[in-house]
Amino acid sequence: MKSINTRKSRVFFIEFLIVLFFFLIISTVCLRLFVRAHQITEKADALSRAQNLAASVAEVLTSGYDTQELLLSYFPGAVPLSEANLSPGVVPLSEANLSPASADSNIPDLNSRTPSGIYMTYDRSFRESSDQIFYTMTVELQPSFTEIADPENVGNDSAAKAAYHDMTSSVRICDRNQEILYELTVNLHRPMTREEVLS
């Protein structure tokens, strides 16, 4: 009688261990699924916020704030792109597009000017922050200059300004690992003024 009870208790103990083992496996799988779902939700939320932020910047650019000075006045928390402490390995967007001026030409290559722009940092909730940096936004302005008809007036600022009619603006939002969350290119066209047409 005693041996039968011992066998029953051993069988029960083995069954209990098997059930516990399966329960642990199922719990681990469920926990992984919950963690993965949370990560996907966070990534989707960050992407949505990044898209909204880039769209807002595009609206600001198309409404006439198309210079670095105007952008800095609109976004007080921003710093000029030239003064930003970019992380190692982060290359300005248009660096590869800059072409040196021709040695034979007397007209300087206006397209090779250093691009301007702004740099901003955000916390996890996409609020402006310089302490807890989770996301960064880089807005780079790359004006396109047309060829000036009169080479004698190349040195004049007014002649250079008169030649600028198109701009490509790149809005790039990255996470703390400098992986691009969202990138938007905005092409702007500035119509010629009456004075430019008559000159």
PDB file of C-alpha atoms in Angstrom:
ATOM      1  CA  MET A   1       0.000   0.000   0.000  1.00  0.00           C
ATOM      2  CA  LYS A   2       2.792   2.320   0.884  1.00  0.00           C
ATOM      3  CA  SER A   3       4.660   1.576  -2.371  1.00  0.00           C
ATOM      4  CA  ILE A   4       1.503   2.360  -4.411  1.00  0.00           C
ATOM      5  CA  ASN A   5       1.142   5.746  -2.719  1.00  0.00           C
ATOM      6  CA  THR A   6       4.821   6.466  -3.367  1.00  0.00           C
ATOM      7  CA  ARG A   7       4.421   5.640  -7.083  1.00  0.00           C
ATOM      8  CA  LYS A   8       1.333   7.843  -7.322  1.00  0.00           C
ATOM      9  CA  SER A   9       3.096  10.769  -5.699  1.00  0.00           C
ATOM     10  CA  ARG A  10       6.106  10.328  -8.057  1.00  0.00           C
ATOM     11  CA  VAL A  11       3.835  10.234 -11.101  1.00  0.00           C
ATOM     12  CA  PHE A  12       1.995  13.302  -9.827  1.00  0.00           C
ATOM     13  CA  PHE A  13       5.295  15.125  -9.240  1.00  0.00           C
ATOM     14  CA  ILE A  14       6.525  14.287 -12.759  1.00  0.00           C
ATOM     15  CA  GLU A  15       3.225  15.445 -14.269  1.00  0.00           C
ATOM     16  CA  PHE A  16       3.450  18.650 -12.232  1.00  0.00           C
ATOM     17  CA  LEU A  17       6.992  19.308 -13.512  1.00  0.00           C
ATOM     18  CA  ILE A  18       5.890  18.715 -17.125  1.00  0.00           C
ATOM     19  CA  VAL A  19       2.934  21.101 -16.741  1.00  0.00           C
ATOM     20  CA  LEU A  20       5.193  23.686 -15.075  1.00  0.00           C
ATOM     21  CA  PHE A  21       7.744  23.336 -17.887  1.00  0.00           C
ATOM     22  CA  PHE A  22       5.086  23.948 -20.563  1.00  0.00           C
ATOM     23  CA  PHE A  23       3.694  26.867 -18.580  1.00  0.00           C
ATOM     24  CA  LEU A  24       7.152  28.473 -18.436  1.00  0.00           C
ATOM     25  CA  ILE A  25       7.632  28.010 -22.194  1.00  0.00           C
ATOM     26  CA  ILE A  26       4.227  29.539 -22.974  1.00  0.00           C
ATOM     27  CA  SER A  27       4.859  32.433 -20.553  1.00  0.00           C
ATOM     28  CA  THR A  28       8.204  33.188 -22.206  1.00  0.00           C
ATOM     29  CA  VAL A  29       6.659  33.198 -25.688  1.00  0.00           C
ATOM     30  CA  CYS A  30       3.797  35.452 -24.551  1.00  0.00           C
ATOM     31  CA  LEU A  31       6.203  37.826 -22.826  1.00  0.00           C
ATOM     32  CA  ARG A  32       8.309  38.092 -25.986  1.00  0.00           C
ATOM     33  CA  LEU A  33       5.201  38.802 -28.044  1.00  0.00           C
ATOM     34  CA  PHE A  34       4.116  41.571 -25.662  1.00  0.00           C
ATOM     35  CA  VAL A  35       7.592  43.154 -25.706  1.00  0.00           C
ATOM     36  CA  ARG A  36       7.728  42.977 -29.517  1.00  0.00           C
ATOM     37  CA  ALA A  37       4.242  44.498 -29.809  1.00  0.00           C
ATOM     38  CA  HIS A  38       5.300  47.339 -27.492  1.00  0.00           C
ATOM     39  CA  GLN A  39       8.419  48.002 -29.593  1.00  0.00           C
ATOM     40  CA  ILE A  40       6.375  48.058 -32.813  1.00  0.00           C
ATOM     41  CA  THR A  41       3.872  50.461 -31.228  1.00  0.00           C
ATOM     42  CA  GLU A  42       6.659  52.778 -30.045  1.00  0.00           C
ATOM     43  CA  LYS A  43       8.310  52.729 -33.471  1.00  0.00           C
ATOM     44  CA  ALA A  44       5.011  53.448 -35.236  1.00  0.00           C
ATOM     45  CA  ASP A  45       4.292  56.309 -32.832  1.00  0.00           C
ATOM     46  CA  ALA A  46       7.772  57.777 -33.373  1.00  0.00           C
ATOM     47  CA  LEU A  47       7.372  57.491 -37.149  1.00  0.00           C
ATOM     48  CA  SER A  48       3.991  59.226 -37.004  1.00  0.00           C
ATOM     49  CA  ARG A  49       5.390  62.065 -34.884  1.00  0.00           C
ATOM     50  CA  ALA A  50       8.427  62.373 -37.183  1.00  0.00           C
ATOM     51  CA  GLN A  51       6.164  62.621 -40.250  1.00  0.00           C
ATOM     52  CA  ASN A  52       4.042  65.310 -38.572  1.00  0.00           C
ATOM     53  CA  LEU A  53       7.155  67.243 -37.568  1.00  0.00           C
ATOM     54  CA  ALA A  54       8.635  67.068 -41.076  1.00  0.00           C
ATOM     55  CA  ALA A  55       5.318  68.123 -42.607  1.00  0.00           C
ATOM     56  CA  SER A  56       5.180  71.102 -40.230  1.00  0.00           C
ATOM     57  CA  VAL A  57       8.682  72.169 -41.237  1.00  0.00           C
ATOM     58  CA  ALA A  58       7.739  71.810 -44.914  1.00  0.00           C
ATOM     59  CA  GLU A  59       4.741  74.088 -44.336  1.00  0.00           C
ATOM     60  CA  VAL A  60       6.979  76.648 -42.648  1.00  0.00           C
ATOM     61  CA  LEU A  61       9.450  76.518 -45.547  1.00  0.00           C
ATOM     62  CA  THR A  62       6.768  76.934 -48.208  1.00  0.00           C
ATOM     63  CA  SER A  63       5.212  79.857 -46.315  1.00  0.00           C
ATOM     64  CA  GLY A  64       8.361  81.934 -46.859  1.00  0.00           C
ATOM     65  CA  TYR A  65      10.685  80.980 -44.003  1.00  0.00           C
ATOM     66  CA  ASP A  66      13.261  79.749 -46.485  1.00  0.00           C
ATOM     67  CA  THR A  67      16.484  81.130 -44.997  1.00  0.00           C
ATOM     68  CA  GLN A  68      18.460  80.029 -41.964  1.00  0.00           C
ATOM     69  CA  GLU A  69      17.797  83.309 -40.156  1.00  0.00           C
ATOM     70  CA  LEU A  70      14.037  83.063 -40.647  1.00  0.00           C
ATOM     71  CA  LEU A  71      13.999  79.411 -39.544  1.00  0.00           C
ATOM     72  CA  LEU A  72      15.954  80.297 -36.391  1.00  0.00           C
ATOM     73  CA  SER A  73      13.402  83.025 -35.611  1.00  0.00           C
ATOM     74  CA  TYR A  74      10.544  80.546 -36.118  1.00  0.00           C
ATOM     75  CA  PHE A  75      12.215  77.724 -34.124  1.00  0.00           C
ATOM     76  CA  PRO A  76      13.860  79.451 -31.106  1.00  0.00           C
ATOM     77  CA  GLY A  77      15.276  76.158 -29.775  1.00  0.00           C
ATOM     78  CA  ALA A  78      17.211  75.445 -32.957  1.00  0.00           C
ATOM     79  CA  VAL A  79      20.891  76.066 -33.591  1.00  0.00           C
ATOM     80  CA  PRO A  80      22.554  76.815 -36.937  1.00  0.00           C
ATOM     81  CA  LEU A  81      23.668  73.701 -38.756  1.00  0.00           C
ATOM     82  CA  SER A  82      27.261  74.967 -38.812  1.00  0.00           C
ATOM     83  CA  GLU A  83      27.304  75.170 -34.989  1.00  0.00           C
ATOM     84  CA  ALA A  84      25.573  71.850 -34.318  1.00  0.00           C
ATOM     85  CA  ASN A  85      27.550  69.091 -32.621  1.00  0.00           C
ATOM     86  CA  LEU A  86      26.685  66.348 -35.069  1.00  0.00           C
ATOM     87  CA  SER A  87      27.503  62.827 -33.997  1.00  0.00           C
ATOM     88  CA  PRO A  88      30.506  61.134 -35.622  1.00  0.00           C
ATOM     89  CA  GLY A  89      29.669  59.667 -38.987  1.00  0.00           C
ATOM     90  CA  VAL A  90      26.782  62.025 -39.673  1.00  0.00           C
ATOM     91  CA  VAL A  91      27.459  63.653 -43.028  1.00  0.00           C
ATOM     92  CA  PRO A  92      25.604  66.774 -44.181  1.00  0.00           C
ATOM     93  CA  LEU A  93      22.972  65.761 -46.705  1.00  0.00           C
ATOM     94  CA  SER A  94      24.282  67.751 -49.654  1.00  0.00           C
ATOM     95  CA  GLU A  95      28.018  67.301 -49.073  1.00  0.00           C
ATOM     96  CA  ALA A  96      28.286  64.898 -51.981  1.00  0.00           C
ATOM     97  CA  ASN A  97      26.365  67.278 -54.262  1.00  0.00           C
ATOM     98  CA  LEU A  98      28.820  70.154 -53.988  1.00  0.00           C
ATOM     99  CA  SER A  99      30.896  70.528 -57.109  1.00  0.00           C
ATOM    100  CA  PRO A 100      34.126  72.562 -57.226  1.00  0.00           C
ATOM    101  CA  ALA A 101      34.333  75.580 -59.473  1.00  0.00           C
ATOM    102  CA  SER A 102      35.932  75.125 -62.838  1.00  0.00           C
ATOM    103  CA  ALA A 103      39.538  76.309 -63.014  1.00  0.00           C
ATOM    104  CA  ASP A 104      38.997  77.834 -66.459  1.00  0.00           C
ATOM    105  CA  SER A 105      35.918  79.790 -65.466  1.00  0.00           C
ATOM    106  CA  ASN A 106      36.004  83.366 -64.178  1.00  0.00           C
ATOM    107  CA  ILE A 107      32.564  82.868 -62.684  1.00  0.00           C
ATOM    108  CA  PRO A 108      32.634  81.158 -59.273  1.00  0.00           C
ATOM    109  CA  ASP A 109      30.462  78.094 -58.869  1.00  0.00           C
ATOM    110  CA  LEU A 110      27.621  79.405 -56.705  1.00  0.00           C
ATOM    111  CA  ASN A 111      26.271  75.878 -56.236  1.00  0.00           C
ATOM    112  CA  SER A 112      29.355  75.040 -54.165  1.00  0.00           C
ATOM    113  CA  ARG A 113      28.384  77.345 -51.330  1.00  0.00           C
ATOM    114  CA  THR A 114      28.203  75.722 -47.924  1.00  0.00           C
ATOM    115  CA  PRO A 115      24.583  74.771 -47.245  1.00  0.00           C
ATOM    116  CA  SER A 116      22.814  76.398 -44.331  1.00  0.00           C
ATOM    117  CA  GLY A 117      20.127  75.067 -42.076  1.00  0.00           C
ATOM    118  CA  ILE A 118      19.095  74.306 -38.517  1.00  0.00           C
ATOM    119  CA  TYR A 119      19.555  71.458 -36.039  1.00  0.00           C
ATOM    120  CA  MET A 120      17.141  70.566 -33.218  1.00  0.00           C
ATOM    121  CA  THR A 121      17.035  67.920 -30.499  1.00  0.00           C
ATOM    122  CA  TYR A 122      13.968  66.278 -28.931  1.00  0.00           C
ATOM    123  CA  ASP A 123      13.174  64.010 -26.000  1.00  0.00           C
ATOM    124  CA  ARG A 124      11.263  60.711 -26.122  1.00  0.00           C
ATOM    125  CA  SER A 125       7.919  62.570 -26.459  1.00  0.00           C
ATOM    126  CA  PHE A 126       9.207  64.804 -29.289  1.00  0.00           C
ATOM    127  CA  ARG A 127       9.415  67.866 -27.066  1.00  0.00           C
ATOM    128  CA  GLU A 128      12.364  70.197 -27.588  1.00  0.00           C
ATOM    129  CA  SER A 129      15.129  69.170 -25.210  1.00  0.00           C
ATOM    130  CA  SER A 130      18.884  69.581 -24.946  1.00  0.00           C
ATOM    131  CA  ASP A 131      19.271  67.274 -21.927  1.00  0.00           C
ATOM    132  CA  GLN A 132      17.476  64.032 -22.805  1.00  0.00           C
ATOM    133  CA  ILE A 133      18.132  63.635 -26.506  1.00  0.00           C
ATOM    134  CA  PHE A 134      16.218  60.794 -28.150  1.00  0.00           C
ATOM    135  CA  TYR A 135      15.585  62.311 -31.585  1.00  0.00           C
ATOM    136  CA  THR A 136      17.273  64.913 -33.760  1.00  0.00           C
ATOM    137  CA  MET A 137      16.042  66.969 -36.685  1.00  0.00           C
ATOM    138  CA  THR A 138      18.298  68.408 -39.362  1.00  0.00           C
ATOM    139  CA  VAL A 139      16.901  70.908 -41.850  1.00  0.00           C
ATOM    140  CA  GLU A 140      19.376  71.678 -44.595  1.00  0.00           C
ATOM    141  CA  LEU A 141      18.846  74.427 -47.146  1.00  0.00           C
ATOM    142  CA  GLN A 142      20.657  74.036 -50.458  1.00  0.00           C
ATOM    143  CA  PRO A 143      19.899  76.934 -52.817  1.00  0.00           C
ATOM    144  CA  SER A 144      20.432  76.455 -56.541  1.00  0.00           C
ATOM    145  CA  PHE A 145      21.962  79.409 -58.332  1.00  0.00           C
ATOM    146  CA  THR A 146      21.498  80.008 -62.026  1.00  0.00           C
ATOM    147  CA  GLU A 147      24.271  81.314 -64.259  1.00  0.00           C
ATOM    148  CA  ILE A 148      24.672  85.062 -64.084  1.00  0.00           C
ATOM    149  CA  ALA A 149      24.580  86.763 -67.473  1.00  0.00           C
ATOM    150  CA  ASP A 150      26.959  89.593 -66.583  1.00  0.00           C
ATOM    151  CA  PRO A 151      30.312  88.234 -65.233  1.00  0.00           C
ATOM    152  CA  GLU A 152      31.346  91.716 -64.044  1.00  0.00           C
ATOM    153  CA  ASN A 153      28.565  91.738 -61.443  1.00  0.00           C
ATOM    154  CA  VAL A 154      29.372  88.341 -59.946  1.00  0.00           C
ATOM    155  CA  GLY A 155      30.875  89.837 -56.785  1.00  0.00           C
ATOM    156  CA  ASN A 156      27.762  91.833 -55.988  1.00  0.00           C
ATOM    157  CA  ASP A 157      25.503  90.353 -53.342  1.00  0.00           C
ATOM    158  CA  SER A 158      22.485  91.709 -55.185  1.00  0.00           C
ATOM    159  CA  ALA A 159      23.525  89.846 -58.346  1.00  0.00           C
ATOM    160  CA  ALA A 160      23.956  86.603 -56.383  1.00  0.00           C
ATOM    161  CA  LYS A 161      20.578  87.025 -54.717  1.00  0.00           C
ATOM    162  CA  ALA A 162      18.940  87.790 -58.009  1.00  0.00           C
ATOM    163  CA  ALA A 163      20.290  84.506 -59.377  1.00  0.00           C
ATOM    164  CA  TYR A 164      18.718  82.383 -56.628  1.00  0.00           C
ATOM    165  CA  HIS A 165      15.296  81.066 -57.591  1.00  0.00           C
ATOM    166  CA  ASP A 166      15.223  77.385 -56.585  1.00  0.00           C
ATOM    167  CA  MET A 167      16.042  75.634 -53.327  1.00  0.00           C
ATOM    168  CA  THR A 168      16.116  72.039 -52.225  1.00  0.00           C
ATOM    169  CA  SER A 169      15.478  71.613 -48.528  1.00  0.00           C
ATOM    170  CA  SER A 170      16.116  68.308 -46.798  1.00  0.00           C
ATOM    171  CA  VAL A 171      14.369  67.507 -43.523  1.00  0.00           C
ATOM    172  CA  ARG A 172      15.859  64.495 -41.773  1.00  0.00           C
ATOM    173  CA  ILE A 173      14.721  63.093 -38.407  1.00  0.00           C
ATOM    174  CA  CYS A 174      16.929  60.491 -36.715  1.00  0.00           C
ATOM    175  CA  ASP A 175      16.772  58.498 -33.504  1.00  0.00           C
ATOM    176  CA  ARG A 176      19.484  58.434 -30.838  1.00  0.00           C
ATOM    177  CA  ASN A 177      21.417  55.801 -32.839  1.00  0.00           C
ATOM    178  CA  GLN A 178      21.461  58.152 -35.854  1.00  0.00           C
ATOM    179  CA  GLU A 179      19.152  55.828 -37.799  1.00  0.00           C
ATOM    180  CA  ILE A 180      16.891  57.823 -40.086  1.00  0.00           C
ATOM    181  CA  LEU A 181      13.246  57.654 -38.974  1.00  0.00           C
ATOM    182  CA  TYR A 182      11.893  59.902 -41.675  1.00  0.00           C
ATOM    183  CA  GLU A 183      13.325  62.035 -44.454  1.00  0.00           C
ATOM    184  CA  LEU A 184      11.546  64.602 -46.576  1.00  0.00           C
ATOM    185  CA  THR A 185      12.822  66.663 -49.501  1.00  0.00           C
ATOM    186  CA  VAL A 186      11.093  69.969 -50.187  1.00  0.00           C
ATOM    187  CA  ASN A 187      11.693  71.747 -53.493  1.00  0.00           C
ATOM    188  CA  LEU A 188      10.990  75.467 -53.389  1.00  0.00           C
ATOM    189  CA  HIS A 189      10.754  77.885 -56.283  1.00  0.00           C
ATOM    190  CA  ARG A 190      11.013  81.639 -55.846  1.00  0.00           C
ATOM    191  CA  PRO A 191       9.483  83.504 -58.803  1.00  0.00           C
ATOM    192  CA  MET A 192      11.552  86.261 -60.370  1.00  0.00           C
ATOM    193  CA  THR A 193      10.695  89.743 -59.191  1.00  0.00           C
ATOM    194  CA  ARG A 194       9.864  92.573 -61.564  1.00  0.00           C
ATOM    195  CA  GLU A 195      13.283  94.128 -60.932  1.00  0.00           C
ATOM    196  CA  GLU A 196      15.042  90.850 -61.747  1.00  0.00           C
ATOM    197  CA  VAL A 197      13.075  90.461 -64.978  1.00  0.00           C
ATOM    198  CA  LEU A 198      13.857  94.030 -66.073  1.00  0.00           C
ATOM    199  CA  SER A 199      17.558  93.883 -65.137  1.00  0.00           C
TER     200      SER A 199
END
